[in-house]
Amino acid sequence: MSAEHIDIADLPEADLLDHRSALPQDQQRRLRELREFLDAEIRPHTAEHWSRDEFAPELAAKCGEFGLGDLRSPDTDSVFRGFVAAELARADISISVYLALHSDLVMATLDELGSEEQKQQWLPPMRRMEFTGCFALTEPDHGSDVAGGLATTARRDGDHWVLNGTKRWIGNGTIARIAIVWARDEADGQVKGFIVETDTPGFTATKIEHKIAVKIVQNADITLEDVRIPASNHLPGTSSFRDTNVILEQSRAGLAWQSVGAQMAIFDVARRYALERRQFGRPLAGFQLTQDHLVRIAANTTASVGIAHRMSQLRAQGTATMGQAAIAKLKTSQMARESAALGRQLMGGNGILVDREMGKIFSDVEAIFTYEGTAEVNTLIVGRALTGVSAFV
């Protein structure tokens, strides 16, 4: 059949093993509805915001109206939530990051480590997306080594804590209503978590300029100068850095699904282009090397879904480990990076254009490859799990 007479809707998706078909029918229906919403209301409108390096409040509001304020809804399981995360990343990686920061980091931290009073105060309006938050962990001089090197301090002063320090790469930092700030208690040297309202005197967030990836997300440098907060703003579930692991493991595992969604988008864009673009008198899809690129992208996507799917099952069982989360993030992000390069290559010069989508996706995948643990750090986490010996300095 000639490319002119092919309906893409009749062709298989990138996940050739169709993992989604194992979901209950109701969940499959909800995913179809989510994709229809994202394809109509979000995906077509992201390129302009991305190119201008600006937040898209109207798109965030639409996500809230659709019910995406809490991706950890109790009426869903971890596998379904994973497919939801993939659909969000397929539509736009920046929007998926924004929502993951809001839900899987800030709200999850409050839910897992906060007091009942803190949960009642902050979680209901966040579920309604009346405001968002940020997760202030990394610092200018401490990214991968933040566990041992975190320099931001917290000092108890009567009925208050006083925080001093700097944070960097804090997603949603310039638009957040609250910040979950991680600081080292001067009294015992342990890292603890605190809720800081961003209008507190001494708290300053400055947008990081000149990014080449996830440009809709507003990353910030944060400065804390004698920031005084009530003692009740300490997260009672945090007494050492180990307490962050429950959040970071969830987040790292979730990034496997983000890699899946990125590759779904890469495949969508590349295949459509291959069927529509003609060279030498025929569609690109009719050339063997083009089909090779598409097959490799589909194979990477299919394998990534399998990894992410299994990781979600382990989390649902309560048996997931940091080593498993690390290898899931490591391998799926590696495959996403290869798929992005293949998609960009297939589209030639058009592959670097944002309005053709591939240029935006190609750049955003570079961020996925780095955040929530670089490939090198995740490799060492897996190596430690496999050998019992830590290679960290």
PDB file of N, CA and C in Angstrom, residues 252 255 322-323 325-327 329-331 333 368-384 392:
ATOM      1  N   ARG A 252      12.376   8.852  41.057  1.00  0.00           N
ATOM      2  CA  ARG A 252      13.301   8.239  40.096  1.00  0.00           C
ATOM      3  C   ARG A 252      12.601   7.162  39.285  1.00  0.00           C
ATOM      4  N   LEU A 255      10.459   8.649  36.623  1.00  0.00           N
ATOM      5  CA  LEU A 255      11.153   9.175  35.447  1.00  0.00           C
ATOM      6  C   LEU A 255      11.298   8.122  34.358  1.00  0.00           C
ATOM      7  N   MET A 322      16.036   1.247  45.977  1.00  0.00           N
ATOM      8  CA  MET A 322      16.670   2.357  45.290  1.00  0.00           C
ATOM      9  C   MET A 322      17.506   1.866  44.112  1.00  0.00           C
ATOM     10  N   GLY A 323      18.123   0.703  44.257  1.00  0.00           N
ATOM     11  CA  GLY A 323      18.900   0.149  43.151  1.00  0.00           C
ATOM     12  C   GLY A 323      18.028  -0.161  41.949  1.00  0.00           C
ATOM     13  N   ALA A 325      15.107   1.302  41.254  1.00  0.00           N
ATOM     14  CA  ALA A 325      14.675   2.588  40.703  1.00  0.00           C
ATOM     15  C   ALA A 325      15.789   3.226  39.885  1.00  0.00           C
ATOM     16  N   ALA A 326      17.025   3.078  40.373  1.00  0.00           N
ATOM     17  CA  ALA A 326      18.159   3.678  39.677  1.00  0.00           C
ATOM     18  C   ALA A 326      18.389   3.024  38.315  1.00  0.00           C
ATOM     19  N   ILE A 327      18.302   1.696  38.245  1.00  0.00           N
ATOM     20  CA  ILE A 327      18.545   1.052  36.955  1.00  0.00           C
ATOM     21  C   ILE A 327      17.398   1.334  35.992  1.00  0.00           C
ATOM     22  N   LYS A 329      15.620   4.181  35.868  1.00  0.00           N
ATOM     23  CA  LYS A 329      15.847   5.532  35.356  1.00  0.00           C
ATOM     24  C   LYS A 329      17.047   5.561  34.413  1.00  0.00           C
ATOM     25  N   LEU A 330      18.121   4.869  34.794  1.00  0.00           N
ATOM     26  CA  LEU A 330      19.345   4.851  33.992  1.00  0.00           C
ATOM     27  C   LEU A 330      19.079   4.312  32.587  1.00  0.00           C
ATOM     28  N   LYS A 331      18.484   3.140  32.497  1.00  0.00           N
ATOM     29  CA  LYS A 331      18.360   2.474  31.200  1.00  0.00           C
ATOM     30  C   LYS A 331      17.312   3.144  30.323  1.00  0.00           C
ATOM     31  N   SER A 333      16.317   6.249  30.350  1.00  0.00           N
ATOM     32  CA  SER A 333      16.788   7.560  29.881  1.00  0.00           C
ATOM     33  C   SER A 333      17.876   7.402  28.823  1.00  0.00           C
ATOM     34  N   ILE A 368      16.063  14.946  30.939  1.00  0.00           N
ATOM     35  CA  ILE A 368      15.679  13.673  31.555  1.00  0.00           C
ATOM     36  C   ILE A 368      16.919  12.839  31.859  1.00  0.00           C
ATOM     37  N   PHE A 369      17.872  12.866  30.966  1.00  0.00           N
ATOM     38  CA  PHE A 369      19.081  12.064  31.120  1.00  0.00           C
ATOM     39  C   PHE A 369      19.891  12.493  32.341  1.00  0.00           C
ATOM     40  N   THR A 370      19.699  13.742  32.791  1.00  0.00           N
ATOM     41  CA  THR A 370      20.539  14.285  33.862  1.00  0.00           C
ATOM     42  C   THR A 370      19.837  14.396  35.199  1.00  0.00           C
ATOM     43  N   TYR A 371      18.586  14.902  35.220  1.00  0.00           N
ATOM     44  CA  TYR A 371      18.020  15.180  36.543  1.00  0.00           C
ATOM     45  C   TYR A 371      17.563  13.918  37.247  1.00  0.00           C
ATOM     46  N   GLU A 372      17.321  14.079  38.555  1.00  0.00           N
ATOM     47  CA  GLU A 372      16.985  12.954  39.435  1.00  0.00           C
ATOM     48  C   GLU A 372      18.063  11.876  39.388  1.00  0.00           C
ATOM     49  N   GLY A 373      19.314  12.298  39.334  1.00  0.00           N
ATOM     50  CA  GLY A 373      20.423  11.364  39.319  1.00  0.00           C
ATOM     51  C   GLY A 373      21.001  11.215  37.931  1.00  0.00           C
ATOM     52  N   THR A 374      22.246  11.636  37.756  1.00  0.00           N
ATOM     53  CA  THR A 374      22.912  11.478  36.468  1.00  0.00           C
ATOM     54  C   THR A 374      23.121  10.001  36.159  1.00  0.00           C
ATOM     55  N   ALA A 375      23.470   9.714  34.918  1.00  0.00           N
ATOM     56  CA  ALA A 375      23.734   8.326  34.533  1.00  0.00           C
ATOM     57  C   ALA A 375      24.872   7.744  35.374  1.00  0.00           C
ATOM     58  N   GLU A 376      25.886   8.573  35.630  1.00  0.00           N
ATOM     59  CA  GLU A 376      27.034   8.084  36.401  1.00  0.00           C
ATOM     60  C   GLU A 376      26.635   7.746  37.833  1.00  0.00           C
ATOM     61  N   VAL A 377      25.860   8.633  38.460  1.00  0.00           N
ATOM     62  CA  VAL A 377      25.454   8.386  39.849  1.00  0.00           C
ATOM     63  C   VAL A 377      24.533   7.175  39.936  1.00  0.00           C
ATOM     64  N   ASN A 378      23.567   7.073  39.019  1.00  0.00           N
ATOM     65  CA  ASN A 378      22.693   5.902  39.044  1.00  0.00           C
ATOM     66  C   ASN A 378      23.453   4.618  38.784  1.00  0.00           C
ATOM     67  N   THR A 379      24.480   4.691  37.948  1.00  0.00           N
ATOM     68  CA  THR A 379      25.327   3.520  37.725  1.00  0.00           C
ATOM     69  C   THR A 379      25.975   3.061  39.026  1.00  0.00           C
ATOM     70  N   LEU A 380      26.467   4.009  39.812  1.00  0.00           N
ATOM     71  CA  LEU A 380      27.125   3.644  41.067  1.00  0.00           C
ATOM     72  C   LEU A 380      26.128   3.136  42.106  1.00  0.00           C
ATOM     73  N   ILE A 381      24.907   3.650  42.067  1.00  0.00           N
ATOM     74  CA  ILE A 381      23.870   3.133  42.973  1.00  0.00           C
ATOM     75  C   ILE A 381      23.563   1.679  42.634  1.00  0.00           C
ATOM     76  N   VAL A 382      23.440   1.387  41.339  1.00  0.00           N
ATOM     77  CA  VAL A 382      23.193   0.005  40.917  1.00  0.00           C
ATOM     78  C   VAL A 382      24.402  -0.867  41.234  1.00  0.00           C
ATOM     79  N   GLY A 383      25.598  -0.332  40.985  1.00  0.00           N
ATOM     80  CA  GLY A 383      26.810  -1.093  41.293  1.00  0.00           C
ATOM     81  C   GLY A 383      26.905  -1.449  42.766  1.00  0.00           C
ATOM     82  N   ARG A 384      26.537  -0.523  43.623  1.00  0.00           N
ATOM     83  CA  ARG A 384      26.547  -0.793  45.067  1.00  0.00           C
ATOM     84  C   ARG A 384      25.542  -1.882  45.415  1.00  0.00           C
ATOM     85  N   PHE A 392      31.222   5.277  45.805  1.00  0.00           N
ATOM     86  CA  PHE A 392      31.176   6.721  46.008  1.00  0.00           C
ATOM     87  C   PHE A 392      32.362   7.140  46.858  1.00  0.00           C
TER      88      PHE A 392
END
